[in-house]
């Protein structure tokens, strides 16, 4: 094995730390799952082996969990460029794949697919988005999170939900997780949407009734970003309802991928 091979294997392991899983064939349809701001690959680990015929591959951005020592991305373009390298390497042999993104992960997923298209890479069979306003729809999220003080950021996370109180009450833990959270929000808050042709990929959007950052009407705007089929399934709950009601989420994913998995 050459030095380049070792480096390549190391890069793939950092981005896709949970590739090995039982019950999924090596050539099974890959579902790349991108986390919310501040989230990591572990958010999707419980989804593995829950979708028949699908290999769930949680994506690990820099700056958290096994990549805690790496500086997190603060802008969209370098993030999707590096991630596209990883995805194309994983599916380069003709493996079918789909992409799921929650909140910031949905926006990154969208730009990732546009980057892959610009490179002439293979399109996924489906895109799933949740907790995220359609990229072309303007929406006021309030004061920039990247500029918040620590108390302001902690209070914002409490209101949003999804982060246990014990984490928010532990100063040593906050030291570890807040840099990635603020960097991720910087990715979102500096993002600029540029019009391109709609994706030739079916999209399923999964909004929630009580999501303060992604109301159903604004999430429904994702229908404008596909030339293919668009489905919308509304959850009762808040910003993280798709994780709190994982069985229902898996049902919608399985139904959308039934022809491929």
mmCIF file with all atom_site columns, N, CA and C in Angstrom, residues 188-234:
data_model
loop_
_atom_site.group_PDB
_atom_site.id
_atom_site.type_symbol
_atom_site.label_atom_id
_atom_site.label_alt_id
_atom_site.label_comp_id
_atom_site.label_asym_id
_atom_site.label_entity_id
_atom_site.label_seq_id
_atom_site.pdbx_PDB_ins_code
_atom_site.Cartn_x
_atom_site.Cartn_y
_atom_site.Cartn_z
_atom_site.occupancy
_atom_site.B_iso_or_equiv
_atom_site.pdbx_formal_charge
_atom_site.auth_seq_id
_atom_site.auth_comp_id
_atom_site.auth_asym_id
_atom_site.auth_atom_id
_atom_site.pdbx_PDB_model_num
ATOM 1   N N  . UNK A 1 188 ? -23.784 28.561 7.462   1.00 0.00 ? 188 UNK A N  1
ATOM 2   C CA . UNK A 1 188 ? -25.158 28.875 7.073   1.00 0.00 ? 188 UNK A CA 1
ATOM 3   C C  . UNK A 1 188 ? -25.361 30.369 6.853   1.00 0.00 ? 188 UNK A C  1
ATOM 4   N N  . UNK A 1 189 ? -24.839 31.178 7.763   1.00 0.00 ? 189 UNK A N  1
ATOM 5   C CA . UNK A 1 189 ? -25.127 32.610 7.745   1.00 0.00 ? 189 UNK A CA 1
ATOM 6   C C  . UNK A 1 189 ? -24.354 33.377 6.685   1.00 0.00 ? 189 UNK A C  1
ATOM 7   N N  . UNK A 1 190 ? -23.270 32.786 6.167   1.00 0.00 ? 190 UNK A N  1
ATOM 8   C CA . UNK A 1 190 ? -22.532 33.418 5.074   1.00 0.00 ? 190 UNK A CA 1
ATOM 9   C C  . UNK A 1 190 ? -22.899 32.817 3.718   1.00 0.00 ? 190 UNK A C  1
ATOM 10  N N  . UNK A 1 191 ? -23.799 31.823 3.739   1.00 0.00 ? 191 UNK A N  1
ATOM 11  C CA . UNK A 1 191 ? -24.205 31.160 2.498   1.00 0.00 ? 191 UNK A CA 1
ATOM 12  C C  . UNK A 1 191 ? -24.983 32.111 1.597   1.00 0.00 ? 191 UNK A C  1
ATOM 13  N N  . UNK A 1 192 ? -24.678 32.073 0.322   1.00 0.00 ? 192 UNK A N  1
ATOM 14  C CA . UNK A 1 192 ? -25.416 32.846 -0.670  1.00 0.00 ? 192 UNK A CA 1
ATOM 15  C C  . UNK A 1 192 ? -25.937 31.887 -1.733  1.00 0.00 ? 192 UNK A C  1
ATOM 16  N N  . UNK A 1 193 ? -27.225 31.942 -1.958  1.00 0.00 ? 193 UNK A N  1
ATOM 17  C CA . UNK A 1 193 ? -27.837 31.089 -2.964  1.00 0.00 ? 193 UNK A CA 1
ATOM 18  C C  . UNK A 1 193 ? -27.691 31.713 -4.339  1.00 0.00 ? 193 UNK A C  1
ATOM 19  N N  . UNK A 1 194 ? -27.237 30.900 -5.298  1.00 0.00 ? 194 UNK A N  1
ATOM 20  C CA . UNK A 1 194 ? -27.155 31.325 -6.695  1.00 0.00 ? 194 UNK A CA 1
ATOM 21  C C  . UNK A 1 194 ? -28.017 30.383 -7.528  1.00 0.00 ? 194 UNK A C  1
ATOM 22  N N  . UNK A 1 195 ? -28.843 30.956 -8.369  1.00 0.00 ? 195 UNK A N  1
ATOM 23  C CA . UNK A 1 195 ? -29.769 30.154 -9.160  1.00 0.00 ? 195 UNK A CA 1
ATOM 24  C C  . UNK A 1 195 ? -29.028 29.278 -10.160 1.00 0.00 ? 195 UNK A C  1
ATOM 25  N N  . UNK A 1 196 ? -29.393 28.031 -10.208 1.00 0.00 ? 196 UNK A N  1
ATOM 26  C CA . UNK A 1 196 ? -28.930 27.063 -11.200 1.00 0.00 ? 196 UNK A CA 1
ATOM 27  C C  . UNK A 1 196 ? -30.146 26.223 -11.586 1.00 0.00 ? 196 UNK A C  1
ATOM 28  N N  . UNK A 1 197 ? -30.057 25.444 -12.672 1.00 0.00 ? 197 UNK A N  1
ATOM 29  C CA . UNK A 1 197 ? -31.181 24.568 -13.001 1.00 0.00 ? 197 UNK A CA 1
ATOM 30  C C  . UNK A 1 197 ? -31.532 23.653 -11.830 1.00 0.00 ? 197 UNK A C  1
ATOM 31  N N  . UNK A 1 198 ? -32.812 23.340 -11.703 1.00 0.00 ? 198 UNK A N  1
ATOM 32  C CA . UNK A 1 198 ? -33.255 22.441 -10.641 1.00 0.00 ? 198 UNK A CA 1
ATOM 33  C C  . UNK A 1 198 ? -32.569 21.082 -10.774 1.00 0.00 ? 198 UNK A C  1
ATOM 34  N N  . UNK A 1 199 ? -32.440 20.385 -9.665  1.00 0.00 ? 199 UNK A N  1
ATOM 35  C CA . UNK A 1 199 ? -31.828 19.062 -9.670  1.00 0.00 ? 199 UNK A CA 1
ATOM 36  C C  . UNK A 1 199 ? -32.734 18.058 -10.374 1.00 0.00 ? 199 UNK A C  1
ATOM 37  N N  . UNK A 1 200 ? -32.119 17.118 -11.042 1.00 0.00 ? 200 UNK A N  1
ATOM 38  C CA . UNK A 1 200 ? -32.869 16.026 -11.662 1.00 0.00 ? 200 UNK A CA 1
ATOM 39  C C  . UNK A 1 200 ? -32.916 14.854 -10.685 1.00 0.00 ? 200 UNK A C  1
ATOM 40  N N  . UNK A 1 201 ? -33.302 15.154 -9.460  1.00 0.00 ? 201 UNK A N  1
ATOM 41  C CA . UNK A 1 201 ? -33.290 14.183 -8.360  1.00 0.00 ? 201 UNK A CA 1
ATOM 42  C C  . UNK A 1 201 ? -34.586 14.343 -7.571  1.00 0.00 ? 201 UNK A C  1
ATOM 43  N N  . UNK A 1 202 ? -35.322 13.254 -7.303  1.00 0.00 ? 202 UNK A N  1
ATOM 44  C CA . UNK A 1 202 ? -36.519 13.376 -6.467  1.00 0.00 ? 202 UNK A CA 1
ATOM 45  C C  . UNK A 1 202 ? -36.146 13.893 -5.078  1.00 0.00 ? 202 UNK A C  1
ATOM 46  N N  . UNK A 1 203 ? -37.012 14.706 -4.504  1.00 0.00 ? 203 UNK A N  1
ATOM 47  C CA . UNK A 1 203 ? -36.772 15.258 -3.167  1.00 0.00 ? 203 UNK A CA 1
ATOM 48  C C  . UNK A 1 203 ? -37.951 14.925 -2.260  1.00 0.00 ? 203 UNK A C  1
ATOM 49  N N  . UNK A 1 204 ? -37.640 14.468 -1.067  1.00 0.00 ? 204 UNK A N  1
ATOM 50  C CA . UNK A 1 204 ? -38.636 14.306 -0.018  1.00 0.00 ? 204 UNK A CA 1
ATOM 51  C C  . UNK A 1 204 ? -38.285 15.269 1.111   1.00 0.00 ? 204 UNK A C  1
ATOM 52  N N  . UNK A 1 205 ? -39.233 16.126 1.484   1.00 0.00 ? 205 UNK A N  1
ATOM 53  C CA . UNK A 1 205 ? -39.030 17.084 2.570   1.00 0.00 ? 205 UNK A CA 1
ATOM 54  C C  . UNK A 1 205 ? -39.847 16.643 3.780   1.00 0.00 ? 205 UNK A C  1
ATOM 55  N N  . UNK A 1 206 ? -39.237 16.791 4.964   1.00 0.00 ? 206 UNK A N  1
ATOM 56  C CA . UNK A 1 206 ? -39.860 16.334 6.202   1.00 0.00 ? 206 UNK A CA 1
ATOM 57  C C  . UNK A 1 206 ? -39.898 17.487 7.215   1.00 0.00 ? 206 UNK A C  1
ATOM 58  N N  . UNK A 1 207 ? -40.865 18.397 7.080   1.00 0.00 ? 207 UNK A N  1
ATOM 59  C CA . UNK A 1 207 ? -40.988 19.509 8.031   1.00 0.00 ? 207 UNK A CA 1
ATOM 60  C C  . UNK A 1 207 ? -41.707 19.066 9.305   1.00 0.00 ? 207 UNK A C  1
ATOM 61  N N  . UNK A 1 208 ? -41.686 19.957 10.312  1.00 0.00 ? 208 UNK A N  1
ATOM 62  C CA . UNK A 1 208 ? -42.382 19.696 11.564  1.00 0.00 ? 208 UNK A CA 1
ATOM 63  C C  . UNK A 1 208 ? -43.320 20.852 11.884  1.00 0.00 ? 208 UNK A C  1
ATOM 64  N N  . UNK A 1 209 ? -44.371 20.561 12.630  1.00 0.00 ? 209 UNK A N  1
ATOM 65  C CA . UNK A 1 209 ? -45.410 21.551 12.890  1.00 0.00 ? 209 UNK A CA 1
ATOM 66  C C  . UNK A 1 209 ? -44.926 22.708 13.762  1.00 0.00 ? 209 UNK A C  1
ATOM 67  N N  . UNK A 1 210 ? -43.975 22.437 14.669  1.00 0.00 ? 210 UNK A N  1
ATOM 68  C CA . UNK A 1 210 ? -43.557 23.450 15.641  1.00 0.00 ? 210 UNK A CA 1
ATOM 69  C C  . UNK A 1 210 ? -42.073 23.762 15.551  1.00 0.00 ? 210 UNK A C  1
ATOM 70  N N  . UNK A 1 211 ? -41.560 23.771 14.349  1.00 0.00 ? 211 UNK A N  1
ATOM 71  C CA . UNK A 1 211 ? -40.142 24.076 14.140  1.00 0.00 ? 211 UNK A CA 1
ATOM 72  C C  . UNK A 1 211 ? -39.982 25.579 13.968  1.00 0.00 ? 211 UNK A C  1
ATOM 73  N N  . UNK A 1 212 ? -39.317 26.260 14.907  1.00 0.00 ? 212 UNK A N  1
ATOM 74  C CA . UNK A 1 212 ? -39.211 27.718 14.811  1.00 0.00 ? 212 UNK A CA 1
ATOM 75  C C  . UNK A 1 212 ? -38.273 28.188 13.712  1.00 0.00 ? 212 UNK A C  1
ATOM 76  N N  . UNK A 1 213 ? -37.413 27.302 13.210  1.00 0.00 ? 213 UNK A N  1
ATOM 77  C CA . UNK A 1 213 ? -36.439 27.708 12.210  1.00 0.00 ? 213 UNK A CA 1
ATOM 78  C C  . UNK A 1 213 ? -36.794 27.225 10.803  1.00 0.00 ? 213 UNK A C  1
ATOM 79  N N  . UNK A 1 214 ? -37.826 26.426 10.687  1.00 0.00 ? 214 UNK A N  1
ATOM 80  C CA . UNK A 1 214 ? -38.155 25.890 9.356   1.00 0.00 ? 214 UNK A CA 1
ATOM 81  C C  . UNK A 1 214 ? -39.632 25.531 9.310   1.00 0.00 ? 214 UNK A C  1
ATOM 82  N N  . UNK A 1 215 ? -40.474 26.553 9.163   1.00 0.00 ? 215 UNK A N  1
ATOM 83  C CA . UNK A 1 215 ? -41.904 26.318 9.072   1.00 0.00 ? 215 UNK A CA 1
ATOM 84  C C  . UNK A 1 215 ? -42.281 25.526 7.829   1.00 0.00 ? 215 UNK A C  1
ATOM 85  N N  . UNK A 1 216 ? -43.427 24.857 7.884   1.00 0.00 ? 216 UNK A N  1
ATOM 86  C CA . UNK A 1 216 ? -43.844 23.961 6.799   1.00 0.00 ? 216 UNK A CA 1
ATOM 87  C C  . UNK A 1 216 ? -43.891 24.666 5.449   1.00 0.00 ? 216 UNK A C  1
ATOM 88  N N  . UNK A 1 217 ? -44.410 25.883 5.425   1.00 0.00 ? 217 UNK A N  1
ATOM 89  C CA . UNK A 1 217 ? -44.528 26.588 4.154   1.00 0.00 ? 217 UNK A CA 1
ATOM 90  C C  . UNK A 1 217 ? -43.188 26.865 3.506   1.00 0.00 ? 217 UNK A C  1
ATOM 91  N N  . UNK A 1 218 ? -42.199 27.233 4.313   1.00 0.00 ? 218 UNK A N  1
ATOM 92  C CA . UNK A 1 218 ? -40.871 27.520 3.769   1.00 0.00 ? 218 UNK A CA 1
ATOM 93  C C  . UNK A 1 218 ? -40.139 26.242 3.368   1.00 0.00 ? 218 UNK A C  1
ATOM 94  N N  . UNK A 1 219 ? -40.389 25.160 4.089   1.00 0.00 ? 219 UNK A N  1
ATOM 95  C CA . UNK A 1 219 ? -39.791 23.872 3.716   1.00 0.00 ? 219 UNK A CA 1
ATOM 96  C C  . UNK A 1 219 ? -40.419 23.353 2.425   1.00 0.00 ? 219 UNK A C  1
ATOM 97  N N  . UNK A 1 220 ? -41.709 23.624 2.231   1.00 0.00 ? 220 UNK A N  1
ATOM 98  C CA . UNK A 1 220 ? -42.396 23.177 1.014   1.00 0.00 ? 220 UNK A CA 1
ATOM 99  C C  . UNK A 1 220 ? -41.777 23.781 -0.237  1.00 0.00 ? 220 UNK A C  1
ATOM 100 N N  . UNK A 1 221 ? -41.054 24.888 -0.078  1.00 0.00 ? 221 UNK A N  1
ATOM 101 C CA . UNK A 1 221 ? -40.398 25.515 -1.222  1.00 0.00 ? 221 UNK A CA 1
ATOM 102 C C  . UNK A 1 221 ? -39.335 24.656 -1.884  1.00 0.00 ? 221 UNK A C  1
ATOM 103 N N  . UNK A 1 222 ? -38.924 23.573 -1.207  1.00 0.00 ? 222 UNK A N  1
ATOM 104 C CA . UNK A 1 222 ? -37.953 22.663 -1.826  1.00 0.00 ? 222 UNK A CA 1
ATOM 105 C C  . UNK A 1 222 ? -38.488 22.062 -3.133  1.00 0.00 ? 222 UNK A C  1
ATOM 106 N N  . UNK A 1 223 ? -39.804 22.076 -3.318  1.00 0.00 ? 223 UNK A N  1
ATOM 107 C CA . UNK A 1 223 ? -40.369 21.513 -4.558  1.00 0.00 ? 223 UNK A CA 1
ATOM 108 C C  . UNK A 1 223 ? -39.827 22.247 -5.792  1.00 0.00 ? 223 UNK A C  1
ATOM 109 N N  . UNK A 1 224 ? -39.404 23.502 -5.620  1.00 0.00 ? 224 UNK A N  1
ATOM 110 C CA . UNK A 1 224 ? -38.878 24.276 -6.748  1.00 0.00 ? 224 UNK A CA 1
ATOM 111 C C  . UNK A 1 224 ? -37.472 23.842 -7.146  1.00 0.00 ? 224 UNK A C  1
ATOM 112 N N  . UNK A 1 225 ? -36.838 23.021 -6.313  1.00 0.00 ? 225 UNK A N  1
ATOM 113 C CA . UNK A 1 225 ? -35.443 22.649 -6.565  1.00 0.00 ? 225 UNK A CA 1
ATOM 114 C C  . UNK A 1 225 ? -35.291 21.281 -7.228  1.00 0.00 ? 225 UNK A C  1
ATOM 115 N N  . UNK A 1 226 ? -36.391 20.697 -7.679  1.00 0.00 ? 226 UNK A N  1
ATOM 116 C CA . UNK A 1 226 ? -36.290 19.416 -8.371  1.00 0.00 ? 226 UNK A CA 1
ATOM 117 C C  . UNK A 1 226 ? -37.141 19.397 -9.630  1.00 0.00 ? 226 UNK A C  1
ATOM 118 N N  . UNK A 1 227 ? -36.619 18.730 -10.655 1.00 0.00 ? 227 UNK A N  1
ATOM 119 C CA . UNK A 1 227 ? -37.394 18.461 -11.860 1.00 0.00 ? 227 UNK A CA 1
ATOM 120 C C  . UNK A 1 227 ? -38.115 17.130 -11.744 1.00 0.00 ? 227 UNK A C  1
ATOM 121 N N  . UNK A 1 228 ? -37.821 16.399 -10.648 1.00 0.00 ? 228 UNK A N  1
ATOM 122 C CA . UNK A 1 228 ? -38.437 15.100 -10.440 1.00 0.00 ? 228 UNK A CA 1
ATOM 123 C C  . UNK A 1 228 ? -39.572 15.163 -9.446  1.00 0.00 ? 228 UNK A C  1
ATOM 124 N N  . UNK A 1 229 ? -39.852 14.051 -8.836  1.00 0.00 ? 229 UNK A N  1
ATOM 125 C CA . UNK A 1 229 ? -40.960 13.957 -7.883  1.00 0.00 ? 229 UNK A CA 1
ATOM 126 C C  . UNK A 1 229 ? -40.621 14.713 -6.602  1.00 0.00 ? 229 UNK A C  1
ATOM 127 N N  . UNK A 1 230 ? -41.649 15.306 -6.010  1.00 0.00 ? 230 UNK A N  1
ATOM 128 C CA . UNK A 1 230 ? -41.490 15.968 -4.720  1.00 0.00 ? 230 UNK A CA 1
ATOM 129 C C  . UNK A 1 230 ? -42.560 15.456 -3.768  1.00 0.00 ? 230 UNK A C  1
ATOM 130 N N  . UNK A 1 231 ? -42.135 15.036 -2.579  1.00 0.00 ? 231 UNK A N  1
ATOM 131 C CA . UNK A 1 231 ? -43.061 14.594 -1.545  1.00 0.00 ? 231 UNK A CA 1
ATOM 132 C C  . UNK A 1 231 ? -42.787 15.366 -0.267  1.00 0.00 ? 231 UNK A C  1
ATOM 133 N N  . UNK A 1 232 ? -43.843 15.633 0.489   1.00 0.00 ? 232 UNK A N  1
ATOM 134 C CA . UNK A 1 232 ? -43.724 16.344 1.751   1.00 0.00 ? 232 UNK A CA 1
ATOM 135 C C  . UNK A 1 232 ? -44.535 15.614 2.807   1.00 0.00 ? 232 UNK A C  1
ATOM 136 N N  . UNK A 1 233 ? -43.867 15.260 3.912   1.00 0.00 ? 233 UNK A N  1
ATOM 137 C CA . UNK A 1 233 ? -44.519 14.571 5.015   1.00 0.00 ? 233 UNK A CA 1
ATOM 138 C C  . UNK A 1 233 ? -44.273 15.375 6.285   1.00 0.00 ? 233 UNK A C  1
ATOM 139 N N  . UNK A 1 234 ? -45.337 15.824 6.924   1.00 0.00 ? 234 UNK A N  1
ATOM 140 C CA . UNK A 1 234 ? -45.215 16.700 8.081   1.00 0.00 ? 234 UNK A CA 1
ATOM 141 C C  . UNK A 1 234 ? -45.258 15.914 9.395   1.00 0.00 ? 234 UNK A C  1
#
